[in-house]
Structures are given as structure tokens and as C-alpha cells.
Short mmCIF file of C-alpha atoms in Angstrom, two decimals:
data_model
loop_
_atom_site.label_atom_id
_atom_site.label_comp_id
_atom_site.label_asym_id
_atom_site.label_seq_id
_atom_site.Cartn_x
_atom_site.Cartn_y
_atom_site.Cartn_z
CA UNK A 1048 125.25 98.37 104.72
CA UNK A 1049 127.43 96.64 107.30
CA UNK A 1050 126.31 93.62 109.28
CA UNK A 1051 126.05 95.52 112.57
CA UNK A 1052 123.44 97.88 111.13
CA UNK A 1053 121.55 95.00 109.55
CA UNK A 1054 121.66 93.21 112.91
CA UNK A 1055 120.01 96.12 114.71
CA UNK A 1056 117.38 96.58 112.00
CA UNK A 1057 116.27 92.99 112.53
CA UNK A 1058 116.40 93.12 116.33
CA UNK A 1059 114.49 96.40 116.52
CA UNK A 1060 111.94 95.18 113.97
CA UNK A 1061 110.93 92.02 115.82
CA UNK A 1062 111.21 93.68 119.24
CA UNK A 1063 108.79 96.38 118.09
CA UNK A 1064 106.42 93.67 116.84
CA UNK A 1065 106.49 91.85 120.18
CA UNK A 1066 106.10 95.06 122.19
CA UNK A 1067 103.15 96.19 120.06
CA UNK A 1068 101.44 92.82 120.43
CA UNK A 1069 101.81 92.98 124.21
CA UNK A 1070 100.68 96.60 124.53
CA UNK A 1071 97.76 96.03 122.14
CA UNK A 1072 96.34 93.33 124.37
CA UNK A 1073 96.76 95.42 127.51
CA UNK A 1074 94.85 98.33 126.00
CA UNK A 1075 91.65 96.32 125.56
CA UNK A 1076 89.70 95.49 128.67
CA UNK A 1077 88.98 91.79 128.92
CA UNK A 1078 91.27 90.87 126.03
CA UNK A 1079 92.81 87.42 126.40
CA UNK A 1080 96.08 86.61 124.60
CA UNK A 1081 95.31 82.94 125.19
CA UNK A 1082 91.96 82.82 123.42
CA UNK A 1083 92.05 85.83 121.08
CA UNK A 1084 94.05 86.46 117.92
CA UNK A 1085 96.64 89.22 117.71
CA UNK A 1086 94.66 90.86 114.91
CA UNK A 1087 91.71 91.37 117.25
CA UNK A 1088 93.77 93.86 119.27
CA UNK A 1089 94.02 96.21 116.29
CA UNK A 1090 90.77 95.41 114.47
CA UNK A 1091 89.03 98.20 112.60
CA UNK A 1092 86.76 99.16 115.52
CA UNK A 1093 89.33 99.14 118.33
CA UNK A 1094 90.06 102.43 120.07
CA UNK A 1095 93.82 102.26 119.67
CA UNK A 1096 94.05 100.04 116.60
CA UNK A 1097 95.11 102.87 114.30
CA UNK A 1098 97.95 103.86 116.61
CA UNK A 1099 99.11 100.27 117.02
CA UNK A 1100 99.21 99.82 113.27
CA UNK A 1101 100.83 103.16 112.47
CA UNK A 1102 103.58 103.23 115.08
CA UNK A 1103 103.91 99.52 115.79
CA UNK A 1104 103.04 96.87 113.24
CA UNK A 1105 103.69 98.80 110.02
CA UNK A 1106 107.17 100.04 111.06
CA UNK A 1107 108.05 96.61 112.45
CA UNK A 1108 107.04 94.93 109.21
CA UNK A 1109 109.09 97.39 107.18
CA UNK A 1110 112.13 96.83 109.39
CA UNK A 1111 111.80 93.04 109.23
CA UNK A 1112 111.49 93.14 105.44
CA UNK A 1113 114.47 95.50 105.19
CA UNK A 1114 116.50 93.21 107.44
CA UNK A 1115 115.78 90.21 105.23
CA UNK A 1116 116.47 92.02 101.96
CA UNK A 1117 119.76 93.41 103.29
CA UNK A 1118 120.81 90.16 104.98
CA UNK A 1119 120.19 87.92 101.96
CA UNK A 1120 123.21 89.11 99.90
CA UNK A 1121 125.54 88.03 102.71
CA UNK A 1122 124.49 84.46 101.97
CA UNK A 1123 125.64 84.71 98.37
CA UNK A 1124 127.35 81.33 98.52
CA UNK A 1125 124.10 79.65 99.58
CA UNK A 1126 121.43 80.28 96.99
CA UNK A 1127 118.70 78.28 98.74
CA UNK A 1128 119.19 80.22 101.95
CA UNK A 1129 119.42 83.57 100.19
CA UNK A 1130 116.20 83.05 98.22
CA UNK A 1131 114.26 81.95 101.28
CA UNK A 1132 115.48 84.84 103.42
CA UNK A 1133 113.97 87.09 100.77
CA UNK A 1134 110.84 84.95 101.00
CA UNK A 1135 110.62 85.63 104.73
CA UNK A 1136 111.01 89.33 104.00
CA UNK A 1137 107.99 89.10 101.71
CA UNK A 1138 105.73 86.64 103.54
CA UNK A 1139 106.51 87.85 107.06
CA UNK A 1140 107.86 91.39 106.81
CA UNK A 1141 105.81 92.89 103.99
CA UNK A 1142 102.82 90.73 104.89
CA UNK A 1143 102.82 92.33 108.36
CA UNK A 1144 102.59 95.72 106.67
CA UNK A 1145 99.71 94.62 104.44
CA UNK A 1146 97.62 93.07 107.24
CA UNK A 1147 98.12 96.29 109.21
CA UNK A 1148 96.97 98.50 106.35
CA UNK A 1149 93.98 96.19 105.90
CA UNK A 1150 92.86 95.30 109.46
CA UNK A 1151 90.20 92.75 110.19
CA UNK A 1152 86.57 93.56 110.95
CA UNK A 1153 85.22 93.73 114.49
CA UNK A 1154 86.18 90.54 116.31
CA UNK A 1155 88.03 89.51 113.15
CA UNK A 1156 84.81 88.04 111.73
CA UNK A 1157 86.10 84.47 111.75
CA UNK A 1158 82.82 83.20 110.28
CA UNK A 1159 83.23 85.59 107.32
CA UNK A 1160 79.67 86.89 107.57
CA UNK A 1161 79.44 89.72 105.03
CA UNK A 1162 83.19 90.44 105.30
CA UNK A 1163 84.72 93.72 104.16
CA UNK A 1164 87.39 93.90 101.46
CA UNK A 1165 89.84 94.75 104.22
CA UNK A 1166 88.95 91.54 106.06
CA UNK A 1167 89.38 89.44 102.92
CA UNK A 1168 92.79 90.95 102.15
CA UNK A 1169 93.79 90.53 105.79
CA UNK A 1170 92.81 86.86 105.74
CA UNK A 1171 94.53 86.20 102.41
CA UNK A 1172 97.82 87.65 103.63
CA UNK A 1173 97.54 85.71 106.88
CA UNK A 1174 97.06 82.48 104.96
CA UNK A 1175 100.05 83.20 102.72
CA UNK A 1176 102.21 84.02 105.74
CA UNK A 1177 101.36 80.82 107.59
CA UNK A 1178 101.74 78.71 104.45
CA UNK A 1179 105.04 80.06 103.17
CA UNK A 1180 106.98 81.52 106.11
CA UNK A 1181 107.51 78.12 107.81
CA UNK A 1182 108.77 76.66 104.53
CA UNK A 1183 111.17 79.56 104.04
CA UNK A 1184 112.47 79.30 107.60
CA UNK A 1185 113.13 75.58 107.23
CA UNK A 1186 114.90 76.02 103.90
CA UNK A 1187 117.21 78.74 105.21
CA UNK A 1188 118.52 76.10 107.58
CA UNK A 1189 118.71 73.38 104.95
CA UNK A 1190 120.64 75.73 102.69
CA UNK A 1191 123.43 76.25 105.25
CA UNK A 1192 123.55 72.76 106.77
CA UNK A 1193 126.94 72.04 105.19
CA UNK A 1194 128.54 75.19 106.55
CA UNK A 1195 130.74 74.61 109.59
CA UNK A 1196 130.75 78.29 110.48
CA UNK A 1197 126.97 78.62 110.39
CA UNK A 1198 125.96 75.16 111.53
CA UNK A 1199 124.39 76.63 114.67
CA UNK A 1200 122.16 78.91 112.60
CA UNK A 1201 121.29 76.00 110.32
CA UNK A 1202 120.21 73.79 113.21
CA UNK A 1203 118.20 76.58 114.80
CA UNK A 1204 116.45 77.42 111.53
CA UNK A 1205 115.57 73.78 110.85
CA UNK A 1206 114.25 73.35 114.39
CA UNK A 1207 112.21 76.56 114.17
CA UNK A 1208 110.92 75.54 110.75
CA UNK A 1209 109.57 72.23 112.03
CA UNK A 1210 108.15 73.89 115.15
CA UNK A 1211 106.49 76.48 112.94
CA UNK A 1212 104.95 73.77 110.75
CA UNK A 1213 103.61 71.95 113.80
CA UNK A 1214 102.22 75.14 115.33
CA UNK A 1215 100.50 76.17 112.11
CA UNK A 1216 98.94 72.71 111.93
CA UNK A 1217 97.62 73.15 115.46
CA UNK A 1218 96.36 76.63 114.59
CA UNK A 1219 94.44 75.32 111.59
CA UNK A 1220 92.88 72.62 113.72
CA UNK A 1221 92.17 74.95 116.63
CA UNK A 1222 89.22 76.70 114.98
CA UNK A 1223 87.49 78.65 117.73
CA UNK A 1224 89.39 76.88 120.49
CA UNK A 1225 89.97 78.68 123.78
CA UNK A 1226 93.69 78.41 123.04
CA UNK A 1227 93.78 79.79 119.50
CA UNK A 1228 95.51 83.00 120.63
CA UNK A 1229 98.21 81.09 122.46
CA UNK A 1230 98.84 78.80 119.49
CA UNK A 1231 99.09 81.76 117.13
CA UNK A 1232 101.64 83.37 119.42
CA UNK A 1233 103.74 80.21 119.33
CA UNK A 1234 103.72 80.44 115.52
CA UNK A 1235 104.72 84.10 115.64
CA UNK A 1236 107.42 83.31 118.20
CA UNK A 1237 109.09 80.95 115.72
CA UNK A 1238 109.24 83.80 113.19
CA UNK A 1239 110.65 86.22 115.76
CA UNK A 1240 113.24 83.72 116.98
CA UNK A 1241 114.35 83.04 113.41
CA UNK A 1242 115.07 86.75 112.90
CA UNK A 1243 117.10 86.78 116.12
CA UNK A 1244 119.00 83.68 115.00
CA UNK A 1245 119.74 85.09 111.56
CA UNK A 1246 120.74 88.47 112.99
CA UNK A 1247 123.24 86.91 115.38
CA UNK A 1248 124.60 84.71 112.59
CA UNK A 1249 125.29 87.83 110.55
CA UNK A 1250 126.84 89.56 113.52
CA UNK A 1251 129.44 86.83 113.71
CA UNK A 1252 131.26 89.31 111.52
CA UNK A 1253 132.20 87.42 108.41
CA UNK A 1254 130.56 87.58 105.06
CA UNK A 1255 129.12 84.17 104.39
CA UNK A 1256 130.93 82.27 101.72
CA UNK A 1257 129.87 79.02 100.09
#
């Protein structure tokens, strides 16, 4: 698959994710993207949750994972970067698919009072995503930091990795803060921006050599 096709797979994947997150919030009366988690917009009891998952989050996760798995071989001269791009495909792309197949309970049951199996799987995948995706993003930048051609991508990935770490730390400390939704969206934005950065790096047109 050529780099132009891989580029568009990544761009469409994250754009679909962002669009679905925006539309999902608009479909629920009184929903606040500042104080409520993204998952609450497609929880098991929401009127349009099934549609959002089926035509939004699941396809976007598949596309993001496919982008990462197809992009990784182009970094064959940079093993650290290649491995961690695959990691992002797993912990961000495929994880998005899993949390969509297993949505959270009503209100996302943050206190875990008699949680369903779906809620537990949803939470587990969310934890894995927020633990590993920032590490993978950072290491994709570290792996290419000696490349003159891809120094811009390296710097962007390192910056996004640190921002992602900081945002996840804030999210963990936020608890039931009135700003938990906003903080989560900052975390997700770092993931989305990394895909854009990687896609444009690939589109530079040359197979990456170490």
C-alpha cells in the first residue's frame, strides 16, 4: 500500500473519531463536553449510542489501527519507532474498537456499583490506553530523533508524548471534577494530533531509512 493511501486512512480515521465525539455530545440534551466523559455519550442506555458505535467509533478505531499497522513498516530503519507505532495501533486503534463493543453502563458508573462485564472491560481498555499510548507516542519521537529528514515528526511526537503524560496525570487526579470531560478531550487530542503528524511525515513521500 502506498503512502498516500495510508495517509488518508489515518486522516479519515481520526477525523471520524472527532466528528463522532462532537455529534454524540450534541445528540444528548444537557450533555456537557467539559464535565462529562466521551464514553457517556454512547453509554449502553443512550438513544443513539448504538449508531455512534457502529458507524463512528468502531470504524474509526479500525482505520486508526490499520493506519498504524501499515505505516510501521515504512520506519524499518527505526525499530523503536516501528514497534511503538504498532503499539499505538493496538492501544489506541484496537482499544477504541473494544470500548465501543463493550460500552459503559448508564452514566459510565464511575463508582463501579454493581458494574456489568461490559463496564469492566470498557474500564480495563481505557486504563490500558491511557497507560500505554502516551509512552508509545513519546517513543516514536525518541526513535527518530537522529533523523534529519524526520526531525519535525520526532519533535512533535516527543512534545505530544509529554503533553499526553501530563494530561493523563491530570485526568487521574480529576476524579469527578467539573472539568474531567475537558481534560479527557485534551488527552484524546494528543492521540489525534500524533496520527496527523505521523500521516504527514509519511506523505513526505520517501520511505524512511535508518
